Coordinates of C-alpha atoms in Angstrom, one line a residue:
X1 CA -28.2 67.2 20.5
X2 CA -31.7 68.2 19.1
X3 CA -34.2 70.5 19.5
X4 CA -37.9 69.8 18.3
X5 CA -38.9 70.7 15.0
X6 CA -42.2 73.0 14.5
X7 CA -42.6 71.2 11.3
X8 CA -42.3 67.4 10.8
X9 CA -42.4 67.3 6.3
X10 CA -39.0 69.0 5.5
X11 CA -37.6 69.0 2.1
X12 CA -33.7 68.1 2.1
X13 CA -31.8 69.2 -0.5
X14 CA -30.9 66.0 -2.5
X15 CA -27.0 66.6 -2.3
X16 CA -27.4 66.8 1.0
X17 CA -28.3 63.1 1.7
X18 CA -25.3 60.5 1.5
X19 CA -26.0 58.2 -1.7
X20 CA -25.3 55.2 0.4
X21 CA -27.7 55.5 3.4
X22 CA -29.7 58.6 2.0
X23 CA -29.5 60.4 5.3
X24 CA -28.4 64.0 5.8
X25 CA -24.4 64.1 5.9
X26 CA -22.8 65.2 9.1
X27 CA -19.3 64.4 8.0
X28 CA -19.1 64.5 3.9
X29 CA -15.6 63.3 2.4
X30 CA -15.4 63.3 -1.2
X31 CA -13.9 60.1 -3.0
X32 CA -11.2 60.5 -6.1
X33 CA -14.3 60.3 -8.4
X34 CA -15.9 63.6 -7.3
X35 CA -19.0 61.7 -5.5
X36 CA -19.4 63.0 -1.6
X37 CA -20.4 60.6 1.2
X38 CA -21.1 60.4 4.7
X39 CA -17.8 59.5 6.1
X40 CA -18.8 56.8 8.1
X41 CA -20.7 54.9 5.3
X42 CA -17.9 55.0 3.0
X43 CA -15.5 53.9 5.3
X44 CA -17.8 51.1 5.8
X45 CA -18.4 50.6 2.2
X46 CA -14.4 50.8 1.9
X47 CA -13.6 48.2 4.8
X48 CA -16.1 45.8 3.4
X49 CA -13.8 45.2 0.8
X50 CA -15.2 47.1 -2.6
X51 CA -12.7 49.1 -4.7
X52 CA -15.3 51.0 -6.4
X53 CA -17.3 54.3 -5.9
X54 CA -21.3 53.1 -4.7
X55 CA -22.4 56.0 -6.8
X56 CA -20.6 55.3 -10.7
X57 CA -19.5 51.9 -9.9
X58 CA -16.0 53.5 -11.2
X59 CA -12.8 51.7 -10.0
X60 CA -11.2 53.7 -7.7
X61 CA -7.6 54.8 -8.2
X62 CA -7.3 55.4 -4.6
X63 CA -9.3 54.7 -1.4
X64 CA -8.3 57.8 0.0
X65 CA -11.1 60.8 0.5
X66 CA -10.9 64.3 1.2
X67 CA -13.3 66.6 3.8
X68 CA -16.1 68.7 1.9
X69 CA -15.7 71.5 3.9
X70 CA -17.9 73.5 1.5
X71 CA -20.6 71.1 1.7
X72 CA -20.5 70.8 5.3
X73 CA -20.5 74.7 5.8
X74 CA -24.0 74.5 3.6
X75 CA -25.6 71.7 5.7
X76 CA -24.6 73.0 9.1
X77 CA -26.2 76.5 7.8
X78 CA -29.2 74.7 6.7
X79 CA -29.8 72.6 9.3
X80 CA -30.8 73.2 13.0
X81 CA -30.1 71.0 15.7
X82 CA -33.1 69.2 17.1
X83 CA -33.3 68.7 20.6
X84 CA -35.6 66.0 22.4
X85 CA -36.0 65.8 26.3
X86 CA -36.0 62.9 27.8
X87 CA -39.7 63.6 28.6
X88 CA -40.2 64.4 25.0
X89 CA -38.9 61.2 24.2
X90 CA -40.9 58.8 26.7
X91 CA -43.9 60.5 25.4
X92 CA -43.5 59.6 21.6
X93 CA -42.4 56.0 23.1
X94 CA -45.6 56.0 25.0
X95 CA -47.7 57.0 22.0
X96 CA -46.1 54.2 19.4
X97 CA -46.7 51.6 22.2
X98 CA -50.4 52.7 22.7
X99 CA -52.7 50.7 20.4
X100 CA -55.6 53.2 21.0
X101 CA -53.3 55.5 19.3
X102 CA -54.5 56.4 15.5
X103 CA -52.4 55.2 12.8
X104 CA -51.9 58.9 11.5
X105 CA -50.1 59.6 14.8
X106 CA -48.3 56.7 15.5
X107 CA -46.6 57.3 12.1
X108 CA -45.7 60.8 13.0
X109 CA -44.3 59.8 16.1
X110 CA -42.0 57.4 14.3
X111 CA -41.2 59.5 11.4
X112 CA -39.9 62.2 14.2
X113 CA -38.2 59.3 16.2
X114 CA -36.7 58.6 12.8
X115 CA -35.8 62.0 12.3
X116 CA -33.9 62.4 15.6
X117 CA -31.8 59.2 15.2
X118 CA -30.9 60.0 12.1
X119 CA -29.6 63.2 12.8
X120 CA -26.5 62.5 14.7
X121 CA -24.9 59.2 16.3
X122 CA -25.1 60.1 19.9
X123 CA -28.9 60.5 19.4
X124 CA -28.7 56.7 17.9
X125 CA -26.8 55.8 21.2
X126 CA -29.2 57.0 23.1
X127 CA -32.5 55.8 22.0
X128 CA -30.8 52.1 21.6
X129 CA -30.1 52.4 25.3
X130 CA -33.4 53.9 26.1
X131 CA -35.1 51.5 28.3
X132 CA -37.9 49.5 26.9
X133 CA -37.6 51.6 23.7
X134 CA -36.4 48.3 21.4
X135 CA -39.3 46.6 23.2
X136 CA -41.9 48.8 22.1
X137 CA -40.7 49.2 18.7
X138 CA -41.1 45.7 18.3
X139 CA -44.5 45.2 19.9
X140 CA -45.8 47.2 17.2
X141 CA -44.7 44.4 14.7
X142 CA -46.7 41.7 16.9
X143 CA -49.8 43.8 16.5
X144 CA -52.2 42.1 13.8
X145 CA -53.3 44.0 11.1
X146 CA -51.0 47.2 11.2
X147 CA -50.9 49.0 8.3
X148 CA -48.2 49.0 5.9
X149 CA -47.4 52.8 6.3
X150 CA -46.8 51.7 10.4
X151 CA -44.6 48.7 9.2
X152 CA -42.4 51.0 7.1
X153 CA -42.0 53.5 10.1
X154 CA -41.1 50.8 12.3
X155 CA -38.6 49.0 10.1
X156 CA -37.0 52.7 9.3
X157 CA -36.1 53.4 12.9
X158 CA -35.0 49.9 13.7
X159 CA -32.6 49.4 10.8
X160 CA -31.0 53.3 12.2
X161 CA -30.1 51.8 15.2
X162 CA -29.2 48.1 13.6
X163 CA -25.4 48.7 14.2
X164 CA -25.6 49.8 17.9
X165 CA -24.1 47.9 20.8
X166 CA -26.5 45.3 21.5
X167 CA -29.3 46.2 19.2
X168 CA -29.0 43.1 17.2
X169 CA -28.6 40.5 20.3
X170 CA -32.1 41.9 21.3
X171 CA -34.0 42.0 18.2
X172 CA -33.1 38.1 17.4
X173 CA -34.4 37.8 21.2
X174 CA -37.4 39.8 21.0
X175 CA -38.3 38.5 16.8
X176 CA -37.4 35.0 17.3
X177 CA -38.6 34.1 20.5
X178 CA -41.8 35.9 19.9
X179 CA -45.3 34.7 18.1
X180 CA -44.8 34.4 14.2
X181 CA -46.5 37.7 13.7
X182 CA -42.9 39.9 14.2
X183 CA -41.8 37.8 10.9
X184 CA -44.9 37.8 9.6
X185 CA -45.0 41.6 9.3
X186 CA -41.8 42.2 8.4
X187 CA -42.1 39.9 5.4
X188 CA -45.7 41.7 4.3
X189 CA -42.5 44.9 4.0
X190 CA -40.6 43.2 1.7
X191 CA -43.5 42.0 -0.2
X192 CA -45.5 45.0 -0.6
X193 CA -43.2 47.9 0.8
X194 CA -41.2 50.3 -0.8
X195 CA -37.8 49.6 -2.3
X196 CA -36.1 51.3 0.6
X197 CA -38.3 49.5 3.1
X198 CA -37.9 46.1 1.3
X199 CA -33.9 46.5 1.5
X200 CA -34.1 47.7 5.1
X201 CA -36.1 44.7 6.5
X202 CA -34.0 42.3 4.6
X203 CA -31.0 44.1 6.2
X204 CA -32.8 43.6 9.9
X205 CA -33.3 39.8 9.2
X206 CA -29.9 39.0 8.0
X207 CA -28.5 40.7 11.3
X208 CA -30.7 38.8 13.3
X209 CA -29.7 35.5 12.0
X210 CA -26.8 35.1 14.2
X211 CA -27.0 31.3 14.7
X212 CA -28.3 27.9 13.3
X213 CA -31.1 28.0 15.1
X214 CA -32.6 31.5 14.1
X215 CA -31.3 30.9 10.7
X216 CA -33.6 27.9 10.5
X217 CA -36.3 29.4 12.5
X218 CA -36.2 32.4 10.1
X219 CA -35.6 30.1 6.7
X220 CA -39.4 28.1 7.9
X221 CA -41.4 31.3 8.1
X222 CA -43.9 31.0 5.7
X223 CA -43.2 32.0 1.8
X224 CA -39.8 34.1 3.1
X225 CA -37.7 32.1 0.6
X226 CA -40.0 32.4 -2.5
X227 CA -40.7 36.3 -1.5
X228 CA -37.0 37.0 -1.6
X229 CA -36.2 34.6 -4.5
X230 CA -39.1 36.5 -6.6
X231 CA -37.2 40.0 -5.4
X232 CA -34.2 38.9 -6.5
X233 CA -35.7 37.6 -9.8
X234 CA -37.4 40.8 -10.6
X235 CA -35.3 43.7 -8.8
X236 CA -33.6 45.8 -11.4
X237 CA -32.0 47.4 -8.5
X238 CA -28.5 46.4 -7.1
X239 CA -28.9 47.5 -3.5
X240 CA -31.9 45.4 -3.6
X241 CA -29.9 42.2 -5.3
X242 CA -26.9 42.7 -2.8
X243 CA -29.3 42.8 0.2
X244 CA -30.8 39.7 -1.0
X245 CA -28.0 37.8 -2.2
X246 CA -26.7 38.4 1.3
X247 CA -29.4 37.4 3.5
X248 CA -29.4 34.1 1.1
X249 CA -26.2 33.2 1.8
X250 CA -26.6 33.4 5.5
X251 CA -29.6 31.2 5.1
X252 CA -27.7 28.4 2.8
X253 CA -26.0 27.8 6.0
X254 CA -28.9 25.4 6.3
X255 CA -29.1 22.5 4.3
X256 CA -32.9 22.5 3.5
X257 CA -32.5 25.9 2.5
X258 CA -30.2 25.1 -0.5
X259 CA -32.7 22.4 -1.7
X260 CA -35.5 24.7 -2.1
X261 CA -33.5 27.8 -3.5
X262 CA -32.9 25.2 -6.0
X263 CA -36.3 24.0 -6.5
X264 CA -37.4 27.9 -7.1
X265 CA -34.7 27.9 -9.5
X266 CA -32.2 29.9 -8.3
X267 CA -29.1 28.5 -10.4
X268 CA -30.8 30.0 -13.4
X269 CA -31.4 33.0 -11.8
X270 CA -27.3 33.4 -10.9
X271 CA -26.4 32.4 -14.3
X272 CA -28.3 35.8 -15.7
X273 CA -26.4 37.6 -13.1
X274 CA -23.1 36.4 -13.8
X275 CA -24.3 37.2 -17.6
X276 CA -25.4 40.4 -17.1
X277 CA -23.2 43.2 -17.8
X278 CA -25.0 45.4 -15.6
X279 CA -24.6 43.3 -12.6
X280 CA -22.6 45.4 -9.9
X281 CA -18.8 43.8 -9.1
X282 CA -19.9 42.7 -5.7
X283 CA -23.2 41.3 -6.8
X284 CA -21.4 39.1 -9.1
X285 CA -19.0 37.9 -6.0
X286 CA -22.1 37.2 -3.8
X287 CA -23.5 35.0 -7.1
X288 CA -20.5 32.8 -7.0
X289 CA -20.5 32.5 -3.1
X290 CA -24.3 31.0 -3.8
X291 CA -23.2 28.8 -6.3
X292 CA -20.4 27.3 -4.5
X293 CA -22.8 27.0 -1.8
X294 CA -25.3 25.3 -3.8
X295 CA -23.2 22.7 -5.6
X296 CA -22.8 21.1 -1.9
X297 CA -25.8 19.4 -2.3
X298 CA -26.9 17.1 -4.6
X299 CA -29.8 18.9 -6.0
X300 CA -27.8 22.2 -7.0
X301 CA -25.0 20.2 -8.8
X302 CA -27.3 19.0 -10.9
X303 CA -28.9 22.3 -11.4
X304 CA -25.5 23.6 -12.0
X305 CA -25.1 20.2 -14.6
X306 CA -28.7 21.4 -16.3
X307 CA -27.5 24.9 -16.8
X308 CA -24.3 25.1 -18.4
X309 CA -23.4 28.5 -18.8
X310 CA -23.6 28.9 -15.3
X311 CA -19.8 27.2 -15.2
X312 CA -19.0 29.1 -18.5
X313 CA -20.2 32.8 -17.0
X314 CA -17.6 31.8 -14.0
X315 CA -15.3 31.1 -16.4
X316 CA -15.6 34.2 -18.2
X317 CA -16.2 36.3 -14.4
X318 CA -12.7 34.8 -12.8
X319 CA -10.2 37.2 -13.1
X320 CA -12.6 40.2 -13.0
X321 CA -13.6 39.5 -9.9
X322 CA -12.0 39.7 -6.1
X323 CA -9.9 37.2 -4.6
X324 CA -12.5 35.2 -2.3
X325 CA -15.0 35.2 -5.3
X326 CA -12.5 33.5 -7.6
X327 CA -11.6 31.2 -4.7
X328 CA -15.7 30.6 -4.4
X329 CA -15.9 30.5 -8.1
X330 CA -12.5 27.7 -8.6
X331 CA -14.6 25.8 -5.7
X332 CA -17.4 25.5 -8.1
X333 CA -15.4 24.5 -11.2
X334 CA -13.1 21.7 -9.1
X335 CA -16.0 20.2 -7.7
X336 CA -18.1 19.7 -10.8
X337 CA -15.2 18.8 -12.7
X338 CA -12.6 16.9 -10.7
X339 CA -14.7 16.1 -7.7
X340 CA -18.1 14.9 -9.0
X341 CA -16.3 14.8 -13.3
X342 CA -19.2 16.1 -14.7
X343 CA -18.7 16.2 -18.5
X344 CA -21.0 18.2 -19.5
X345 CA -19.4 21.0 -17.3
X346 CA -16.2 20.2 -18.4
X347 CA -17.1 20.4 -22.3
X348 CA -18.5 23.9 -21.2
X349 CA -15.1 25.1 -19.5
X350 CA -13.0 24.1 -22.0
X351 CA -16.0 25.7 -24.5
X352 CA -15.1 28.8 -22.9
X353 CA -11.1 29.2 -23.0
X354 CA -11.3 27.7 -19.2
X355 CA -7.9 25.7 -19.8
X356 CA -6.2 29.5 -20.4
X357 CA -8.0 31.1 -17.4
X358 CA -6.9 28.3 -15.1
X359 CA -3.5 29.3 -16.0
X360 CA -3.7 33.1 -15.4
X361 CA -5.3 31.9 -12.6
X362 CA -2.3 29.8 -11.4
X363 CA 0.2 32.9 -12.2
X364 CA -2.0 35.4 -10.3
X365 CA -2.1 32.8 -7.1
X366 CA 0.6 31.9 -4.6
X367 CA 1.2 28.4 -3.2
X368 CA -2.5 27.6 -1.9
X369 CA -5.0 25.2 -2.6
X370 CA -6.7 27.8 -5.4
X371 CA -3.5 27.2 -7.4
X372 CA -3.6 23.3 -6.7
X373 CA -7.6 23.2 -7.5
X374 CA -6.3 24.9 -10.7
X375 CA -3.5 22.2 -11.3
X376 CA -6.1 19.5 -11.4
X377 CA -8.4 21.2 -13.3
X378 CA -5.7 21.7 -16.1
X379 CA -5.0 18.2 -15.6
X380 CA -8.9 17.0 -16.2
X381 CA -9.5 19.6 -19.0
X382 CA -6.8 18.9 -20.9
X383 CA -8.0 15.2 -21.5
X384 CA -11.2 16.7 -22.8
X385 CA -8.9 19.3 -25.1
X386 CA -6.7 17.8 -28.2
X387 CA -4.8 20.8 -28.4
X388 CA -3.6 20.7 -24.9
X389 CA -1.1 18.1 -23.5
X390 CA -2.2 16.5 -20.2
X391 CA -1.2 18.6 -17.5
X392 CA 0.5 16.1 -15.3
X393 CA -1.0 16.9 -10.8
X394 CA -0.1 14.9 -8.4
X395 CA -3.1 17.1 -6.2
X396 CA -6.2 14.9 -7.1
X397 CA -6.6 14.6 -3.8
X398 CA -6.8 17.9 -2.3
X399 CA -10.4 18.6 -1.3
X400 CA -11.4 22.6 -1.4
X401 CA -12.7 22.3 1.9

């Protein structure tokens, strides 16, 4: 539990913050790279399939971590436990929900609530289950002409409790079934907010896209797709790229979304991601996943055909990405070369030493659809390559889906 501080504005030593969540660490653990993280944050990172250190992007020789007891003692000495009684919590929520309260008061209350929920896991559970809390916070998003600093504070609080049981479903019900002000308010933060607020806002929208109806409604929010695309096109932060790519993958389950993204120029931007040496490996994987979704529509295939370096980029990365991304990359190449017999893509893949790469992929795969797609590709590409005999494959009828 947490007792109320006399002062709200506190300078937190940077070493006490988790590089992933940016919150004060309660259970710091160190990876083999020497970088320390909050246990729950790094566990989620590793369980999501990553094999790199988030801060340094070094490949981890081991995914084991060691409790940083020295840092834990320092943080414990520095921090004073905060407690808020149920009455104090009720007062804060009432002030936040009161339309007559000043902007400064609302922001102060939200910051205090954010500090409370970020300090301990039990505090997050307490507020997430507190009757009317989520409704009150979301209610601010429904208001007209709310200042950006207030909206950013709301987004921070919602993101902090997002993983608690029932919160995503509650937010979906409150935001998707309300007037458009909620989505417009979140969009305002994505468009004009700080980097951290943009990322939190996108994560919230992605988390409430729980079914096709919510995805459709979200995708039809005015300017949302264009704002997301602009962030992807201009961002130089891998965490923002990661958040945008993730929500675009989610929304691309809706066919009109794919068409609109292609018209915005998504394929060209994804191609740049593939060829950018600074692109994080997880973002490369998400870019390839998006491309595999784009080639399921005619507009997407046309865009990929016109952007031949995109296919060459997949060939270049195919052995450097995770297994799931490799499968997605094979779907793109197989679809374009074997299913739709695109001459430009065949030439681009051959020029990129694609036949050799396909042989390497085959060697790394057991029997399965990826191996069969490789066989099909080698057969098709061999006809375009005078230096390679035709590869005999009887699997050209196999679809990747």
